[in-house]
Coordinates of C-alpha atoms in Angstrom, one line a residue:
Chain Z
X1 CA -13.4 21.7 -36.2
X2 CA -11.5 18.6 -37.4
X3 CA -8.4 16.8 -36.9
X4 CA -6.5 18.9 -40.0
X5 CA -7.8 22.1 -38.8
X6 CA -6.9 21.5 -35.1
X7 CA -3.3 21.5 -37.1
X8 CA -1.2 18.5 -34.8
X9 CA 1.3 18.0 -38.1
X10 CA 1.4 21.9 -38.7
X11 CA 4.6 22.4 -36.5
X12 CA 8.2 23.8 -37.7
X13 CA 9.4 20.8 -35.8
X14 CA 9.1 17.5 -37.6
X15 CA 9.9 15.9 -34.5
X16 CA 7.1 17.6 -32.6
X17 CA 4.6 16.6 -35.0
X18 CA 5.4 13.2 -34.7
X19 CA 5.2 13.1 -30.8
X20 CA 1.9 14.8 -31.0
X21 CA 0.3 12.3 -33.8
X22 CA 1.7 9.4 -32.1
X23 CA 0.3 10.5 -28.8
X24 CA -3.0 11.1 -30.6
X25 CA -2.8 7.3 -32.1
X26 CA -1.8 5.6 -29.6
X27 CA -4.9 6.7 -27.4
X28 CA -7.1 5.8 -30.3
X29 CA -5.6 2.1 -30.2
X30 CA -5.8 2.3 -26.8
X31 CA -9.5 3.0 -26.9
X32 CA -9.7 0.4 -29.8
X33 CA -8.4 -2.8 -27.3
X34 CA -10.8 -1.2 -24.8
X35 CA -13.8 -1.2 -26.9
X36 CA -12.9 -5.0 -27.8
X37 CA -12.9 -5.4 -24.3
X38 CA -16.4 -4.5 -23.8
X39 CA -17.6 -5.9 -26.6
X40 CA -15.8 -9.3 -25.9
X41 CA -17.0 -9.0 -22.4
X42 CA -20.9 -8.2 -22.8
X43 CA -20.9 -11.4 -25.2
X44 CA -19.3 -13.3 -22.7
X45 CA -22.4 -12.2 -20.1
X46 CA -25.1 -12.7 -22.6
X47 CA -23.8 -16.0 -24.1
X48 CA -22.4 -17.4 -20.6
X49 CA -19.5 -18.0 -22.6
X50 CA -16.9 -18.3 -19.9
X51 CA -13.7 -19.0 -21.9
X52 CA -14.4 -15.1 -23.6
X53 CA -14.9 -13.8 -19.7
X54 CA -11.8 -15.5 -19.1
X55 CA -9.8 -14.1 -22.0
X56 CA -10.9 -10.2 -21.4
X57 CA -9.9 -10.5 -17.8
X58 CA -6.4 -12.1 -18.8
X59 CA -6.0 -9.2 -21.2
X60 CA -6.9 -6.4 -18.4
X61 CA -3.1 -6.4 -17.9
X62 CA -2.3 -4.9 -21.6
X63 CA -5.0 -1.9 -21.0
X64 CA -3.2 -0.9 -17.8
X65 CA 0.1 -1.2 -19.5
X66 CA -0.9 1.2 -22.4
X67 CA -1.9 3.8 -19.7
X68 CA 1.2 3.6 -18.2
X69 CA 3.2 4.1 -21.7
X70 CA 1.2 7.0 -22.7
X71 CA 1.7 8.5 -19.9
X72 CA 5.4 8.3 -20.3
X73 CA 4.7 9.3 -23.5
X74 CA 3.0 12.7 -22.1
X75 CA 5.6 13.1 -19.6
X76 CA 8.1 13.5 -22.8
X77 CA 6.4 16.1 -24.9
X78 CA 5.7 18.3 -21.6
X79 CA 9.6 17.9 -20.8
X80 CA 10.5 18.6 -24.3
X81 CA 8.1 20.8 -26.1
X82 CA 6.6 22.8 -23.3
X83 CA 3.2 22.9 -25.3
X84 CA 0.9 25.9 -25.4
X85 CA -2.5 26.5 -26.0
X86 CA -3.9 23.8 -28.3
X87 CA -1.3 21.7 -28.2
X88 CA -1.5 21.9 -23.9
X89 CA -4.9 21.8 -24.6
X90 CA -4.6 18.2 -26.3
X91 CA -2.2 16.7 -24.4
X92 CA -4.1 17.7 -21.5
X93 CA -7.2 16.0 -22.6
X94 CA -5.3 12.8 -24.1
X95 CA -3.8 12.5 -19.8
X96 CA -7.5 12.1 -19.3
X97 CA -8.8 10.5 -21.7
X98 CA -6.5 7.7 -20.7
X99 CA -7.5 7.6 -17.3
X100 CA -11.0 7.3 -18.2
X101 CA -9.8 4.7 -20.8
X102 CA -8.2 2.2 -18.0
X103 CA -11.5 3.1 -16.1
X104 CA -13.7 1.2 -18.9
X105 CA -10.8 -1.4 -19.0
X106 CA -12.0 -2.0 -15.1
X107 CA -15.3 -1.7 -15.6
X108 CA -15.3 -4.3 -18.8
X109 CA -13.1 -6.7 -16.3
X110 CA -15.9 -6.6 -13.8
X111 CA -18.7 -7.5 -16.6
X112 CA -16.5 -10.2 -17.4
X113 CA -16.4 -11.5 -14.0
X114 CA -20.3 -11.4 -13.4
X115 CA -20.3 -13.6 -16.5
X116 CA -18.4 -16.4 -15.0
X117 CA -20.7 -15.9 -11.7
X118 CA -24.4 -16.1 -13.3
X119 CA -23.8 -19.1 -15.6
X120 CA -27.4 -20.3 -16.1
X121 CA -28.9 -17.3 -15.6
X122 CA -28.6 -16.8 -19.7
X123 CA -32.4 -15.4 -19.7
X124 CA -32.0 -12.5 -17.0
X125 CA -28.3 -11.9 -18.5
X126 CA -30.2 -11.1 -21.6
X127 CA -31.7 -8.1 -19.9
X128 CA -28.7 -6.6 -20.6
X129 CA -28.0 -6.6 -24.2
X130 CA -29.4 -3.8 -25.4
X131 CA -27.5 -1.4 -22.8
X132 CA -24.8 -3.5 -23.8
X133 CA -24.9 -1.9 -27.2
X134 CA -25.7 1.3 -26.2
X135 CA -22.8 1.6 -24.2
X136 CA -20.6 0.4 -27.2
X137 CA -22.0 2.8 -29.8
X138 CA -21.8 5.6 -27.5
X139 CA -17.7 4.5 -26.1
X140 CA -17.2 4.4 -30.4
X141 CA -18.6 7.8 -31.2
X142 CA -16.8 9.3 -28.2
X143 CA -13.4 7.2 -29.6
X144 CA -14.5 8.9 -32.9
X145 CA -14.9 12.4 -31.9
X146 CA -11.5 11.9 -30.7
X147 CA -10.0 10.2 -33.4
X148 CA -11.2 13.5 -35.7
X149 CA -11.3 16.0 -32.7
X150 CA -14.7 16.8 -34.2
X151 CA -16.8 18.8 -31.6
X152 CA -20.1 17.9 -33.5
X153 CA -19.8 14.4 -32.8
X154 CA -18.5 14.9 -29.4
X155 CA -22.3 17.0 -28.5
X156 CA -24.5 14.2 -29.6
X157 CA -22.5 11.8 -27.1
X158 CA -23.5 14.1 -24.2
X159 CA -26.9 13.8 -25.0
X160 CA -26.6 9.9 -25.8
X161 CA -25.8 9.2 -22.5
X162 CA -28.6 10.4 -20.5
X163 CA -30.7 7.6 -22.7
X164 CA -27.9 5.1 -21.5
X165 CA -28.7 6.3 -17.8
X166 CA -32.4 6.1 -18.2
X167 CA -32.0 2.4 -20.1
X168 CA -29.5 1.5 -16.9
X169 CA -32.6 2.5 -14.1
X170 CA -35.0 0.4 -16.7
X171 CA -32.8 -2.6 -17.0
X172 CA -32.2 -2.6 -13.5
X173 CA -36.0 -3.0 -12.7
X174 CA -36.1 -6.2 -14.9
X175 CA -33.8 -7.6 -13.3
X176 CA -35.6 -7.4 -10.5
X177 CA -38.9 -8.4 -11.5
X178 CA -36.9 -12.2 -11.9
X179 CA -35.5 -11.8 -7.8
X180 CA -38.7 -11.2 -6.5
X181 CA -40.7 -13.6 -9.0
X182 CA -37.6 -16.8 -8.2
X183 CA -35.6 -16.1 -4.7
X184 CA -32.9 -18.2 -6.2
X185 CA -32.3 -15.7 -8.8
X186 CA -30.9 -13.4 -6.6
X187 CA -27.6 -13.7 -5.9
X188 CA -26.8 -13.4 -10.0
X189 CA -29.5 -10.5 -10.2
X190 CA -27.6 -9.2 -7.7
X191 CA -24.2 -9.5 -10.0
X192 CA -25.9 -8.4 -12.9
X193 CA -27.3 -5.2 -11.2
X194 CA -23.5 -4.5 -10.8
X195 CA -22.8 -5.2 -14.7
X196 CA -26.0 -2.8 -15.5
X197 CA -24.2 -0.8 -13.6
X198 CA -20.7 -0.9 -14.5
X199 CA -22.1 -0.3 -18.3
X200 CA -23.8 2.8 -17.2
X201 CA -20.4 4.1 -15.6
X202 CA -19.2 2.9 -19.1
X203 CA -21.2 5.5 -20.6
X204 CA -20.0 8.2 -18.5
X205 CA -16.6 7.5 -18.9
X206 CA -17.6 8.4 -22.7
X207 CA -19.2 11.3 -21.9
X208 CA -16.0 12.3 -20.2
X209 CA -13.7 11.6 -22.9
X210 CA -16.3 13.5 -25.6
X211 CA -15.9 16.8 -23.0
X212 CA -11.8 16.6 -23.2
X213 CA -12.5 16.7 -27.1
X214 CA -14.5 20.1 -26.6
X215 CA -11.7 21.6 -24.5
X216 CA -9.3 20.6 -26.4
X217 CA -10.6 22.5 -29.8
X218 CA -12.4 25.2 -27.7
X219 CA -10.6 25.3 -24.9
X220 CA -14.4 25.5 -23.5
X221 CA -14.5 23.1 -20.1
X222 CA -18.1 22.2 -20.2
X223 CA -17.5 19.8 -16.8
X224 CA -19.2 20.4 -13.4
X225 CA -20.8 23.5 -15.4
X226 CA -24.4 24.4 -14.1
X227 CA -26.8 22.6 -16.7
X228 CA -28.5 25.8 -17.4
X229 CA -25.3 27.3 -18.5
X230 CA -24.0 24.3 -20.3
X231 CA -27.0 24.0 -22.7
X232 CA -26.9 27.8 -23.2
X233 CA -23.1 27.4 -24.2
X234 CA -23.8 24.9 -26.7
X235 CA -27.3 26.5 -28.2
X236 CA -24.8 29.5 -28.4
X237 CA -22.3 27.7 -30.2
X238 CA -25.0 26.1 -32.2
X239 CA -26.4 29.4 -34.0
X240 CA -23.1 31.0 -34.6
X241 CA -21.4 27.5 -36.4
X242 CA -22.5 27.6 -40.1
Chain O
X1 CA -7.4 41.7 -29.3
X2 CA -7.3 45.2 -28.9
X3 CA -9.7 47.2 -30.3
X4 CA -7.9 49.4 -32.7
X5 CA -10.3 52.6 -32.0
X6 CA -10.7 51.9 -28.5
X7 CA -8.4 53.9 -26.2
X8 CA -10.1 53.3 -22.8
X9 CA -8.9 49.8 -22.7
X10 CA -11.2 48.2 -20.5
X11 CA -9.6 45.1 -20.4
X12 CA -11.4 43.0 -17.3
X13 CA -8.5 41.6 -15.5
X14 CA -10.6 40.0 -12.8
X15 CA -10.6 36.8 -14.2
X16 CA -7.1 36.0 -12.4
X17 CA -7.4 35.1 -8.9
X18 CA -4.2 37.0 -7.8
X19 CA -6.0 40.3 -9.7
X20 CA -9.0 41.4 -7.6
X21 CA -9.8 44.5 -9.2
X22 CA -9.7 46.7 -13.0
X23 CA -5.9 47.8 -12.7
X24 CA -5.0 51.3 -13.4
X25 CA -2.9 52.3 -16.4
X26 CA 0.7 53.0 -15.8
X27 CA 0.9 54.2 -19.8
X28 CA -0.5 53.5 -23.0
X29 CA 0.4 53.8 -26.9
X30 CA -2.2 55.4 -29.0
X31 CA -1.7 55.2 -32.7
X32 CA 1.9 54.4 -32.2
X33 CA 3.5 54.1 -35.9
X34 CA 7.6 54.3 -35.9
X35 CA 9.7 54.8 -38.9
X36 CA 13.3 53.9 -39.6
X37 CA 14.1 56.1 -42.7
X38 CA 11.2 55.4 -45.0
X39 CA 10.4 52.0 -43.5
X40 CA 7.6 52.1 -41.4
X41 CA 8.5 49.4 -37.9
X42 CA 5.0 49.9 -35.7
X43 CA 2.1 50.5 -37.5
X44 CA -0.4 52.4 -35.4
X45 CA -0.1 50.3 -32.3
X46 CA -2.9 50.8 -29.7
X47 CA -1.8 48.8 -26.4
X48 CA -2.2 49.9 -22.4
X49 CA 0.1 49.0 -20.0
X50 CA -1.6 48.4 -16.4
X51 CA 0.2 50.1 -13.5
X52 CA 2.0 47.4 -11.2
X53 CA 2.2 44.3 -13.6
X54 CA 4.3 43.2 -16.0
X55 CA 3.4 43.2 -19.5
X56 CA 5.4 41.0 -22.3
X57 CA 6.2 41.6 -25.8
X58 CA 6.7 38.5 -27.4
X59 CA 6.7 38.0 -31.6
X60 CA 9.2 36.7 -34.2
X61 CA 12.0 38.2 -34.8
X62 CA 11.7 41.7 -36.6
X63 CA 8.1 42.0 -35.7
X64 CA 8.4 45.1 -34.0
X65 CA 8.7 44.4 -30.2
X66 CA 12.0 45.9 -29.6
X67 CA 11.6 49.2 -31.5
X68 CA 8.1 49.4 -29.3
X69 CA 10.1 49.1 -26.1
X70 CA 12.8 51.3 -27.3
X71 CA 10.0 53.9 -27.9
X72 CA 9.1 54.1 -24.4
X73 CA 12.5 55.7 -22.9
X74 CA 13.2 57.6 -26.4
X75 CA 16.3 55.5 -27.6
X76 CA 15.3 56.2 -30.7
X77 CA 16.2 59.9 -30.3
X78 CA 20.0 58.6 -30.6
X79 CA 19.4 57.3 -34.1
X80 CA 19.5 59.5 -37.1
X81 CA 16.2 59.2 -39.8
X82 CA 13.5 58.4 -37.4
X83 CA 10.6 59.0 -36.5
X84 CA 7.2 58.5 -33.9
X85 CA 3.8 59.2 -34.8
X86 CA 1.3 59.1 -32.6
X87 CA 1.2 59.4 -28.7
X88 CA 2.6 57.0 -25.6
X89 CA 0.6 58.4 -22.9
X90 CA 2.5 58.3 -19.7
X91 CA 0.4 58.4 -16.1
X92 CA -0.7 59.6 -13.4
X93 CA 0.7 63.0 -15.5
X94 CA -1.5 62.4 -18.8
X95 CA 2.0 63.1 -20.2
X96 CA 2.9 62.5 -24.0
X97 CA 6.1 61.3 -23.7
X98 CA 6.9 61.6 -27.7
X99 CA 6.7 64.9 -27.4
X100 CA 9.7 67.0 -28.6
X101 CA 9.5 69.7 -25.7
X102 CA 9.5 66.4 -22.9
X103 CA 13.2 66.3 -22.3
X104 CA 14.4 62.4 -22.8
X105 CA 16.9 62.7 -19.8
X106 CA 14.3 63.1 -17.7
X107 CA 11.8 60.3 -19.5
X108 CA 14.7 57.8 -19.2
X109 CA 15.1 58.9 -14.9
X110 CA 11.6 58.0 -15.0
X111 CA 11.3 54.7 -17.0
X112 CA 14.7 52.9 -16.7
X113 CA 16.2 50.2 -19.1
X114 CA 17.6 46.9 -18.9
X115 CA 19.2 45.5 -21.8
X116 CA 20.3 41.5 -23.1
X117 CA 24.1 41.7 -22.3
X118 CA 24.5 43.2 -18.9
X119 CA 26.4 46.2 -19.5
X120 CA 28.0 47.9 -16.2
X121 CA 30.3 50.9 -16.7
X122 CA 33.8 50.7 -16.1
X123 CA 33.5 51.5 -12.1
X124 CA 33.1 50.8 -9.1
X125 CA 29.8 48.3 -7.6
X126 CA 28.7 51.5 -5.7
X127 CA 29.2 54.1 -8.5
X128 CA 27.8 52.3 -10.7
X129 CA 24.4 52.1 -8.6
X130 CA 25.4 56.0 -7.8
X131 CA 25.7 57.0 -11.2
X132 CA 21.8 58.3 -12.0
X133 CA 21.4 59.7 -8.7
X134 CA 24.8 61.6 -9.6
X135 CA 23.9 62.7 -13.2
X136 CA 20.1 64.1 -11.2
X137 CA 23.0 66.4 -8.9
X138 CA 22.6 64.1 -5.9
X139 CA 25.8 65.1 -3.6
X140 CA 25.0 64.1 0.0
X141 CA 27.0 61.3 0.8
X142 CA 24.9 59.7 3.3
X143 CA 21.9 59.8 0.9
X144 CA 23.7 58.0 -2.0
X145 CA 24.2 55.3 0.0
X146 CA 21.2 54.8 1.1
X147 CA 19.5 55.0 -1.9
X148 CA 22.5 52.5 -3.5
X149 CA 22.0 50.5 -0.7
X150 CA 18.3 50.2 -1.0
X151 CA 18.4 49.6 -5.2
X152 CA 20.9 46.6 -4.3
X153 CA 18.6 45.4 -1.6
X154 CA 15.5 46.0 -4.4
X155 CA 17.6 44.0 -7.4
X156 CA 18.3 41.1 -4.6
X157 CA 22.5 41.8 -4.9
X158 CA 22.9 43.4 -1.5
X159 CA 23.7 40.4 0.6
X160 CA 26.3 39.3 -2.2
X161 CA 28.4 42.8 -2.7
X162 CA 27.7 44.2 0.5
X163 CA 31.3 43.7 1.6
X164 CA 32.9 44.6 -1.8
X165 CA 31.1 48.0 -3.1
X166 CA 34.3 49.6 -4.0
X167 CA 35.3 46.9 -6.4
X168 CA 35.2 46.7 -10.3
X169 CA 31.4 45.6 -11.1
X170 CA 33.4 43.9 -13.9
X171 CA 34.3 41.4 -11.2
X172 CA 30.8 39.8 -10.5
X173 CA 29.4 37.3 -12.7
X174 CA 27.2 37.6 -16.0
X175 CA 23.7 37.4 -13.3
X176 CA 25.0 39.6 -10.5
X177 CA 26.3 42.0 -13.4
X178 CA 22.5 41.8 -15.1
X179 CA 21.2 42.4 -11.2
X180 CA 23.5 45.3 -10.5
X181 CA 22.4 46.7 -13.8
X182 CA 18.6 46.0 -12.5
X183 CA 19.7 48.3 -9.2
X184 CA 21.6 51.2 -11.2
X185 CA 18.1 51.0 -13.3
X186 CA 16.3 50.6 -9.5
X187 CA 18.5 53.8 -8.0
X188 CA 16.7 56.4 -9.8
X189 CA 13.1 55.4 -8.7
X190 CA 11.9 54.4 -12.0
X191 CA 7.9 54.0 -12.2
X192 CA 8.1 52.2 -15.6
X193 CA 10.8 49.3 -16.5
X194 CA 12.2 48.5 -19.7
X195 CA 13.8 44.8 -19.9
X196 CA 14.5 44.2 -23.8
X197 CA 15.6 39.8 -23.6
X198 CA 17.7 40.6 -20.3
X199 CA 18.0 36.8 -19.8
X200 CA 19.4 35.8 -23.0
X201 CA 22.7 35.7 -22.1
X202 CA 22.3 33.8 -18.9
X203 CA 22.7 30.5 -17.1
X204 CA 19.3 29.2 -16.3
X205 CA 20.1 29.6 -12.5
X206 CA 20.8 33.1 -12.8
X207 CA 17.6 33.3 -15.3
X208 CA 15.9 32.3 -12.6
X209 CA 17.2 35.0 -10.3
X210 CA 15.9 37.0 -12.8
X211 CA 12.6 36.2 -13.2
X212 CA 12.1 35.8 -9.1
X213 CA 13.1 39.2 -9.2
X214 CA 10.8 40.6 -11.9
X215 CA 8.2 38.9 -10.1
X216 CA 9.2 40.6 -6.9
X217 CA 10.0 44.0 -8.5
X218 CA 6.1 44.6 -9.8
X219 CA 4.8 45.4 -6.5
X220 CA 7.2 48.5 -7.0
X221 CA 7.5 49.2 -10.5
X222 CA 5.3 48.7 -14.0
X223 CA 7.8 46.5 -16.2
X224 CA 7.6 45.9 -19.5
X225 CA 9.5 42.9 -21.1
X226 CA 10.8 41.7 -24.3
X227 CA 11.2 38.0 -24.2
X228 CA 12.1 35.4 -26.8
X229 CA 11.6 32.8 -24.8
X230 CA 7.4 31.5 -24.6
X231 CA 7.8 30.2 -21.4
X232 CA 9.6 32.7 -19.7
X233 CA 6.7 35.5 -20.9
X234 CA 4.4 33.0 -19.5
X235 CA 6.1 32.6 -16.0
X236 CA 6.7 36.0 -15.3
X237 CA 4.4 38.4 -16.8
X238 CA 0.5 38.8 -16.1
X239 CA -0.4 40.4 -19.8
X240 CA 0.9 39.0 -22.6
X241 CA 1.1 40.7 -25.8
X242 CA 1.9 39.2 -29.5
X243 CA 2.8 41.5 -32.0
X244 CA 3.8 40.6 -35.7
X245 CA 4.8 42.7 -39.1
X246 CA 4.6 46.0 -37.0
X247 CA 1.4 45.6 -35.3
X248 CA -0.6 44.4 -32.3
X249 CA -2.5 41.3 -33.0
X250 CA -3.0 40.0 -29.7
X251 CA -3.2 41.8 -26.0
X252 CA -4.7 39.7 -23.4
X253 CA -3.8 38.7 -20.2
X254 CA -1.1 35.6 -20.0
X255 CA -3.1 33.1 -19.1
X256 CA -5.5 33.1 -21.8
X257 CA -2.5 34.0 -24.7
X258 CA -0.9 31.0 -23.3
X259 CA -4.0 28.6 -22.7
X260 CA -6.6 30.1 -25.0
X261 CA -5.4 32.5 -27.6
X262 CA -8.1 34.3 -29.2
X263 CA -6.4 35.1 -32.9
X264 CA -5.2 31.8 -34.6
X265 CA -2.1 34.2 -35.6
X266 CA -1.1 34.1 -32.0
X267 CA -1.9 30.7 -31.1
X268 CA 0.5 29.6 -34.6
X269 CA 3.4 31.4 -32.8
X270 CA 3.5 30.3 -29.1
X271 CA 2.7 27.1 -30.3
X272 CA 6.2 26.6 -33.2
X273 CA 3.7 26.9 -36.1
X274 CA 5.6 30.1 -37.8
X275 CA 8.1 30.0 -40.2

C-alpha cells in the first residue's frame, strides 16, 4: 500500500487534506535536515574536519525547533478534525516519528562532538565509516517508506538493522584492537565507541519510524511483539500480498 | 462484518478490557428488509444486539439507520404502505417482535424511545414520568411515585426537579426536558432503549449529560443509538455499526470501527471521505 491508496488528499474537506499532506511533508523535510545531519556529521568524524562538527552542532537548534512545530501542527488537526482510523492512525505515527526524528538529531550532535574530541585519531575514526553508511541508507529507506507509506520498504528496514547492530559489536572490537595495541589511544577510542554507538541507536530509531509506517497502513503494531509472532505476522502477510 | 448467513453471531467481545466475557444477546434482526411503499429501506439486515451495551447506528444520511431503529418498537405500524420482512428476535423470550399477533403497545412498554427534539407532553414533571405506568393501569399512589421517583433518579433529573414535580415539564430546559424524556422512557422498565440523534438539538454541556448518562444507563438497560455525530458513537457506545444504501456493511465493536475498520466502505465514512 502506497501513499495514493492510503488516500491523505481523498477527503470532502479541502482543508483537511491540506493539514494532513502538510503534516506528512513537513516530517519528510524534517527527516531530510536530519539525515544531512548525519551525513554532515560522520564526515566531520572520518575527515577530522572540525568546522563541519561545528556547523551540525550549531544547527541542532533547527531540528528541535521542527519538532516543536509539528507538534503544534498535530495538536491542530486532533483539535479540529478529530481523525479516525487511518487518518488517527497517521497522525499517530507522524507524533512518533518525530520524536524519534529529534532523537537522531541528538545522536548526530554527539557524533559531531566526538569529532572535535579525537582530532588525530583520523585512522581509528575511519573504523567507522562503513556503519556510517549503513546507518544513512537504512535512516533514507525508513524516510522513504514514509515518504510513500509503502509497507514493503518499511520490512526490509527491520531486517537491515540487525546487520547495523552486528556491524556496531564488530566496529567496536576494532576500535579496541588500537587501545590495547597504543594506551594513548584510549581516551578517543573511548569517544568513538560512543559514536559506534550512537550510530547503532541511529539505526533503531529507523527501525522505529519504519514500524509507525506499518501501523499506520495496517493498523498492525509490530513493536515489543514476541519475535516468533512478529515473523509469523509478516510471513503471513507475505503469502497473502500478490 | 457480519456474516450475512450467520445468525449465531459469535462476535468475540473479549478483546476490550472493560468486556470480560461473550455477552449475551438482548435482540437480533435476521433478514430484516423494510419497505416504504414499493421502495425497499433495509435490505436483509443481519445484526445482534448484545444485552447490557450500547450499540450505534451510524451511516449517511438516508442509509437506513433510522427506519432500522424505528423497527424495533413498531413505529412503523403508524405509517400507511409499509412493510417488515423478516424477523427482530427479541430475548430472553425468543420472541419475534414483527409479528402481527405481538401487540405493539406492549413491544413499545418493553423497548422505550427517545427521540432528537425532546418532546414532553403538555403536563406536569411527575405525570409526565407517570404517564406509562398510567396507560399499564397503575393506580396506587404511593407506587407511582416511587417508580417516578426512581426513573428521575435513573435519568440523573431527580436532584434538579425534586422540589418542583407538579410544574409544567415545559418549564425545564432543552437537556433536562431530553432527561425527563429519558425517565418517562426509564418509568416503564424498558429492557431495550431506542435513542434516534437525542443530542442533536443540544448544548454540548447538556450533550454531555447525555452521554454520561447513556454510559450509566447500560448497566440497566440494552440501548441502541442513532448518532450523527462520529465521535459521540465512539464515546459512548461499545459496538459500532455502519450501515449504508439499506444494508449492514460493518458490525464490530467501537474500538476497531473507529481505530481499524475492517471494510474500506466504513473507514471512507468515519473518516469525511463520502460524498
Amino acid at each position: 500500500m502506497t501513499l495514493d491508496t492510503q488516500g491523505i488528499g481523498h477527503h470532502i474537506s479541502r482543508q483537511f487534506n491540506r493539514e494532513l499532506l502538510d503534516l506528512h511533508a513537513h516530517v519528510l523535510e524534517m527527516g531530510n535536515l536530519v539525515s544531512a545531519q548525519v551525513r554532515d556529521a560522520v564526515r566531520a568524524l572520518i575527515e577530522a574536519d572540525t568546522d563541519l562538527a561545528a556547523a551540525v552542532i550549531a544547527r541542532d537548534p533547527d531540528v528541535n525547533a521542527m519538532e516543536l512545530h509539528i507538534d503544534q501542527e498535530c495538536n491542530l488537526v486532533l483539535v479540529r478534525r478529530q481523525p479516525a482510523a487511518g487518518d488517527l492512525r497517521l497522525v499517530f505515527a507522524v507524533i512518533k516519528a518525530v520524536i524519534d526524528l529529534e532523537r537522531v538529531g541528538d545522536l548526530a550532535k554527539r557524533v559531531a562532538t566526538t569529532a572535535l574530541e579525537t582530532r588525530g585519531q583520523e585512522r581509528m575514526a575511519s573504523q567507522i565509516g562503513h556503519l556510517g553508511a549503513s546507518v544513512q541508507a537504512i535512516l533514507g529507506r525508513s524516510l522513504d517508506a514514509f515518504s510513500r507509506l509503502d509497507v514493503d520498504t518499511a520490512l526490509k528496514v527491520r531486517a537491515e538493522d540487525k546487520a547495523i547492530d552486528a556491524e556496531c559489536k564488530a566496529v567496536s572490537r576494532q576500535i579496541l584492537t588500537y587501545m590495547l595495541e597504543d594506551a594513548r589511544t584510549i581516551s578517543a577510542g573511548l569517544s568513538l565507541v560512543w559514536a559506534a554507538r550512537s550510530l547503532e541507536r541511529m539505526g533503531d530509531h529507523a527501525k522505529n519510524i519504519a514500524e509507525y509506517v506499518f501501523y499506520a497502513v495496517l493498523g498492525k503494531d509490530l513493536r515489543h511483539m514476541a519475535a516468533a509472532e512478529r515473523e509469523a505476522w509478516i510471513a503471513s502477510r507475505a503469502s497473502s500480498t500478490p | 462484518m457480519v456474516d450475512q448467513t450467520d445468525h449465531s453471531f459469535s462476535v468475540d467481545v473479549a478483546s476490550r478490557g472493560d468486556i470480560d466475557s461473550v455477552q449475551g444477546l438482548k435482540a437480533e434482526a435476521r433478514n430484516l428488509s423494510f419497505f416504504y411503499g414499493a421502495v425497499q429501506a433495509l435490505k436483509s439486515v443481519n445484526m445482534p444486539v448484545y444485552d447490557s451495551r450500547v450499540t450505534a447506528l451510524i451511516g449517511p444520511s438516508g442509509c437506513g439507520k433510522s427506519t432500522f431503529l424505528r423497527c424495533f418498537n413498531r413505529m412503523h405500524d403508524l405509517t400507511d404502505h409499509t412493510r417488515y420482512d423478516g424477523e427482530i428476535l427479541f430475548h430472553p423470550d425468543n420472541v419475534n417482535i414483527l409479528r402481527k399477533s405481538v401487540d405493539p403497545i406492549e413491544v413499545r412498554m418493553r423497548i422505550g424511545m427517545v427521540f432528537q427534539k425532546p418532546n414532553p407532553f403538555p403536563k406536569s414533571i411527575f405525570e409526565n414520568v407517570a404517564y406509562g405506568l398510567r396507560v399499564r393501569g397503575e393506580k396506587n399512589r404511593s407506587e407511582l411515585a416511587d417508580r417516578v421517583e426512581t426513573a428521575l433518579r435513573d435519568a440523573s433529573l431527580w436532584e434538579e426537579v425534586s422540589g418542583r414535580l407538579d410544574s409544567m415539564a415545559f418549564n425545564l430546559s432543552g437537556g433536562q426536558q431530553q432527561r425527563l424524556c429519558i425517565a418517562r422512557a426509564l418509568a416503564t422498565g424498558p429492557e431495550l432503549l431506542l435513542f434516534d440523534e437525542p443530542t442533536s438539538a443540544l448544548d454540548p454541556n447538556a450533550t454531555a449529560n447525555i452521554e454520561d448518562l447513556i454510559h450509566r444507563l447500560r448497566e440497566k438497560v440494552t440501548i441502541l443509538i442513532v448518532t450523527h455525530n462520529m465521535q459521540q458513537a465512539a464515546r459512548v457506545s461499545d459496538y459500532t455499526a455502519f450501515m449504508y444504501l439499506g444494508e449492514l456493511i460493518e458490525f464490530s465493536d467501537t474500538n476497531t470501527v473507529f481505530t481499524n475498520p475492517n471494510s474500506k466502505q466504513t473507514e471512507d465514512y468515519i473518516t469525511g471521505r463520502y460524498g
